[in-house]
XYZ file of C-alpha atoms in Angstrom:
292
model
C -22.483 -111.940 -48.559
C -19.195 -111.584 -46.827
C -17.607 -108.142 -47.196
C -14.268 -107.105 -46.338
C -13.827 -104.938 -43.144
C -12.749 -101.414 -43.553
C -9.236 -100.535 -42.373
C -8.424 -97.103 -40.784
C -4.822 -96.664 -41.953
C -5.206 -94.817 -44.945
C -5.849 -91.049 -45.905
C -8.806 -91.723 -47.977
C -11.708 -93.929 -47.013
C -12.809 -94.338 -50.754
C -10.169 -96.690 -51.446
C -11.208 -99.026 -48.596
C -14.983 -98.468 -49.380
C -14.425 -99.727 -52.980
C -12.598 -102.672 -51.765
C -15.170 -103.599 -49.209
C -18.166 -102.972 -51.366
C -16.943 -103.466 -54.863
C -19.823 -105.439 -56.179
C -22.502 -103.095 -54.565
C -20.570 -99.905 -55.829
C -20.782 -101.317 -59.411
C -24.397 -102.142 -59.064
C -25.416 -98.855 -57.805
C -23.354 -96.432 -59.672
C -22.848 -98.524 -63.156
C -25.593 -100.889 -63.516
C -25.015 -101.398 -67.185
C -21.612 -102.817 -66.440
C -22.825 -104.865 -63.522
C -24.987 -106.909 -65.886
C -22.012 -108.020 -67.783
C -19.816 -109.219 -65.082
C -19.731 -112.845 -63.883
C -20.056 -112.299 -60.095
C -19.530 -116.033 -59.385
C -15.742 -115.431 -60.429
C -13.345 -113.894 -58.136
C -12.323 -110.262 -58.976
C -8.893 -109.080 -58.276
C -7.551 -105.482 -57.332
C -4.299 -104.552 -59.131
C -3.623 -101.475 -57.366
C 0.327 -102.054 -57.021
C 0.400 -102.657 -60.792
C -1.580 -99.463 -61.512
C 1.077 -97.577 -59.385
C 3.888 -98.995 -61.533
C 1.949 -97.924 -64.499
C 1.036 -94.452 -63.382
C 3.923 -91.998 -62.355
C 1.791 -89.320 -60.832
C 2.273 -90.721 -57.347
C 6.123 -90.103 -57.769
C 5.430 -86.415 -57.957
C 3.566 -86.292 -54.721
C 0.078 -86.238 -56.042
C -2.516 -88.199 -54.559
C -5.411 -89.719 -56.523
C -7.999 -92.347 -55.579
C -7.698 -94.798 -58.397
C -8.277 -98.508 -58.623
C -7.786 -101.177 -61.167
C -9.733 -104.352 -61.069
C -9.627 -107.551 -62.909
C -13.064 -109.122 -63.465
C -14.606 -111.880 -65.697
C -17.467 -111.438 -68.524
C -20.523 -113.381 -68.085
C -20.502 -114.950 -71.430
C -19.370 -118.494 -70.688
C -15.693 -118.114 -71.642
C -12.468 -117.388 -69.806
C -12.289 -113.707 -71.084
C -11.162 -111.174 -68.483
C -11.114 -107.468 -68.517
C -9.967 -104.408 -66.545
C -12.124 -101.845 -64.745
C -10.214 -98.492 -64.069
C -11.946 -96.394 -61.337
C -11.121 -92.782 -60.399
C -12.788 -90.909 -57.462
C -12.540 -87.163 -58.275
C -13.304 -84.793 -55.515
C -12.517 -81.497 -57.212
C -12.713 -79.792 -60.525
C -9.511 -80.411 -62.519
C -9.109 -78.874 -66.029
C -6.585 -81.780 -66.844
C -8.929 -84.594 -65.374
C -9.880 -85.955 -68.955
C -6.437 -85.926 -70.216
C -5.476 -88.097 -66.902
C -8.253 -90.487 -67.604
C -6.966 -90.902 -71.314
C -3.332 -91.387 -70.262
C -4.303 -94.028 -67.723
C -6.299 -95.919 -70.354
C -3.686 -96.047 -73.015
C -0.982 -96.854 -70.383
C -3.154 -99.779 -68.867
C -3.876 -100.860 -72.445
C -0.354 -100.845 -73.481
C 0.655 -103.120 -70.551
C -2.171 -105.580 -70.487
C -3.653 -105.457 -74.287
C -7.094 -106.117 -72.675
C -10.430 -104.522 -72.867
C -10.795 -101.757 -70.359
C -13.875 -99.898 -68.873
C -13.032 -96.521 -67.381
C -15.170 -95.068 -64.797
C -15.145 -91.787 -62.960
C -17.105 -91.107 -59.709
C -17.337 -87.234 -59.049
C -17.688 -86.480 -55.229
C -17.430 -82.815 -55.315
C -20.380 -80.411 -54.700
C -20.692 -78.851 -58.112
C -23.690 -80.437 -59.747
C -22.563 -79.107 -63.157
C -19.082 -80.642 -63.189
C -19.101 -84.014 -64.855
C -16.601 -84.129 -67.897
C -17.098 -87.344 -69.892
C -14.765 -86.958 -73.023
C -11.198 -86.245 -73.885
C -10.809 -84.986 -77.485
C -7.420 -84.884 -79.332
C -7.134 -83.066 -82.762
C -4.350 -82.082 -84.939
C -4.080 -81.311 -88.528
C -7.244 -83.324 -89.300
C -6.300 -86.245 -87.079
C -8.827 -86.891 -84.365
C -9.444 -89.046 -81.323
C -12.216 -89.009 -79.067
C -11.991 -90.979 -75.569
C -15.327 -91.228 -73.778
C -15.601 -92.810 -70.147
C -18.397 -93.602 -67.759
C -19.235 -91.263 -64.879
C -21.390 -90.999 -61.879
C -22.110 -87.749 -59.888
C -23.010 -88.538 -56.279
C -24.462 -85.102 -55.622
C -27.120 -85.661 -58.388
C -28.354 -88.793 -57.000
C -31.699 -88.705 -55.417
C -31.663 -88.918 -51.662
C -35.134 -90.583 -51.563
C -34.087 -93.342 -53.800
C -30.661 -94.066 -51.905
C -32.713 -94.247 -48.520
C -35.090 -96.856 -49.992
C -32.446 -98.752 -51.810
C -31.493 -102.150 -50.471
C -27.900 -101.837 -51.957
C -25.650 -101.193 -48.942
C -23.404 -98.709 -50.912
C -26.330 -96.530 -51.050
C -25.531 -95.656 -47.398
C -22.009 -95.037 -48.053
C -23.097 -92.456 -50.678
C -25.447 -90.848 -48.184
C -22.666 -90.589 -45.573
C -20.540 -88.948 -48.072
C -23.309 -86.402 -49.102
C -23.887 -85.710 -45.577
C -20.211 -85.136 -44.861
C -20.078 -82.582 -47.783
C -23.333 -80.972 -47.553
C -24.518 -80.991 -43.920
C -22.715 -78.269 -41.856
C -24.908 -78.532 -38.767
C -23.199 -80.892 -36.367
C -26.411 -81.945 -34.505
C -27.848 -83.060 -37.748
C -24.888 -84.959 -38.633
C -25.037 -86.733 -35.292
C -28.676 -87.537 -35.884
C -27.863 -88.884 -39.334
C -25.547 -91.399 -37.832
C -27.981 -92.539 -35.222
C -30.889 -92.776 -37.806
C -28.619 -94.658 -40.076
C -27.992 -97.490 -37.396
C -31.801 -97.921 -37.273
C -32.135 -97.912 -40.926
C -29.437 -100.572 -41.498
C -30.978 -102.907 -38.873
C -34.496 -102.459 -40.437
C -33.021 -103.259 -43.791
C -31.878 -106.665 -42.404
C -28.326 -106.508 -43.397
C -26.022 -109.046 -41.588
C -23.827 -107.827 -38.814
C -20.354 -107.904 -40.632
C -22.009 -105.702 -43.369
C -23.458 -103.212 -40.965
C -20.054 -103.125 -39.123
C -18.342 -102.525 -42.263
C -20.682 -99.662 -43.202
C -20.589 -98.072 -39.957
C -16.805 -97.818 -39.961
C -17.074 -95.918 -43.117
C -19.626 -93.671 -41.685
C -17.628 -92.953 -38.473
C -14.684 -92.331 -40.630
C -16.312 -89.809 -42.885
C -18.962 -88.004 -40.888
C -16.921 -86.396 -38.137
C -18.305 -84.808 -35.009
C -16.996 -82.191 -32.562
C -15.819 -83.764 -29.521
C -18.728 -82.803 -27.379
C -21.213 -84.342 -29.796
C -19.051 -87.382 -30.189
C -19.508 -88.273 -26.467
C -23.241 -87.811 -26.826
C -23.207 -89.812 -29.902
C -21.108 -92.912 -28.080
C -23.793 -92.521 -25.149
C -26.571 -92.845 -27.492
C -24.801 -96.035 -28.974
C -24.519 -97.717 -25.676
C -28.453 -96.961 -25.025
C -28.978 -98.783 -28.318
C -26.986 -101.566 -27.327
C -28.604 -102.067 -24.007
C -31.935 -101.841 -25.789
C -30.619 -104.495 -28.336
C -31.420 -102.388 -31.160
C -27.864 -102.603 -32.342
C -25.945 -104.972 -30.023
C -22.568 -105.009 -31.884
C -22.018 -101.292 -33.068
C -20.615 -100.207 -29.559
C -17.148 -101.340 -30.038
C -14.455 -101.570 -27.344
C -12.389 -98.960 -29.198
C -15.344 -96.567 -29.169
C -16.049 -97.049 -25.522
C -12.377 -96.702 -24.922
C -12.310 -93.619 -26.767
C -15.124 -92.154 -24.799
C -13.576 -93.339 -21.475
C -10.125 -91.900 -22.647
C -11.727 -88.679 -23.660
C -13.458 -88.152 -20.303
C -10.369 -89.074 -18.279
C -8.368 -86.906 -20.531
C -10.799 -83.964 -19.649
C -10.457 -84.508 -16.032
C -6.825 -84.778 -16.173
C -6.595 -81.651 -18.388
C -8.727 -79.698 -15.978
C -6.761 -80.642 -13.123
C -3.407 -79.806 -14.864
C -4.833 -76.630 -16.160
C -5.832 -75.581 -12.419
C -2.343 -76.614 -11.179
C -0.707 -74.676 -13.999
C -3.007 -71.672 -13.241
C -2.035 -71.731 -9.666
C 1.569 -72.017 -10.531
C 1.300 -69.157 -12.827
C -0.498 -67.118 -10.255
C 2.115 -67.677 -7.604
C 5.042 -66.857 -10.172
C 2.913 -63.716 -11.058
C 2.513 -62.796 -7.468
C 6.211 -63.299 -6.594
C 7.281 -61.318 -9.584
C 4.778 -58.623 -8.557
C 6.021 -58.581 -5.110
C 9.462 -58.326 -6.037
C 8.836 -55.322 -8.247
C 6.935 -53.592 -5.558
C 9.752 -54.282 -2.999
C 12.327 -52.884 -5.392
C 10.246 -49.696 -6.103
C 9.653 -49.373 -2.256
C 13.312 -49.740 -1.469
C 14.333 -47.286 -4.074
C 11.884 -44.828 -2.624
C 13.116 -45.360 0.773
C 16.664 -45.070 -0.189
């Protein structure tokens, strides 16, 4: 299976991850929907159309939402829409927003819609699924599909052959693991795990770009991490993970440190000389006044 390479020019990696691993994303988190989709037919992302429908972006609000056109596995030409929201914090207006997006999308396309919400926050109890409206006996209840990442079992993710399971593990590590050394260890262990699962090169690289993007290390551990990757490359455990960009970062960082130290010493000497001159002038003036 060919996976779209992740880019690094957006402020939220989830948008790129869903595009790169859409089929795996649906299979892992919404398996009931997965069964009904004709995966032989090409699916299409309609993000520009969604931006025109929803007006929140104009108010400066940033939501991670996707709109996808897909086909049913029933032999005819029927297509439907999948609306996906990635929600990273508790929001009392979230269910209302899901409902508003649903009726705006339906109003434009007049097609069946499946609405999905993925909660990426750390509160295991926050997982709203319904938006209710009631007025003078008139009622409407809108229910959507949800998945809560923090409630997924780590052991099942670890043994899964679905590549999006690794994406979820990377996210959970980024939000739950505060020890930077353990974060570094997770990244190195994951390399071996991906290789052991027999994933193809382009898939591993795509997954690893997401992990690198999400699981941030302090600069000193990043250099250690790069060194470990180079060792793995030499051992041919993972011969294509150490990219020129990563090596360039390491060398650039090391060179930057050297230059920074040199500049710091030079600056320190300059400051020292300046202070010495100032102090000397002050003393000279004081002595001159005393003598006078």
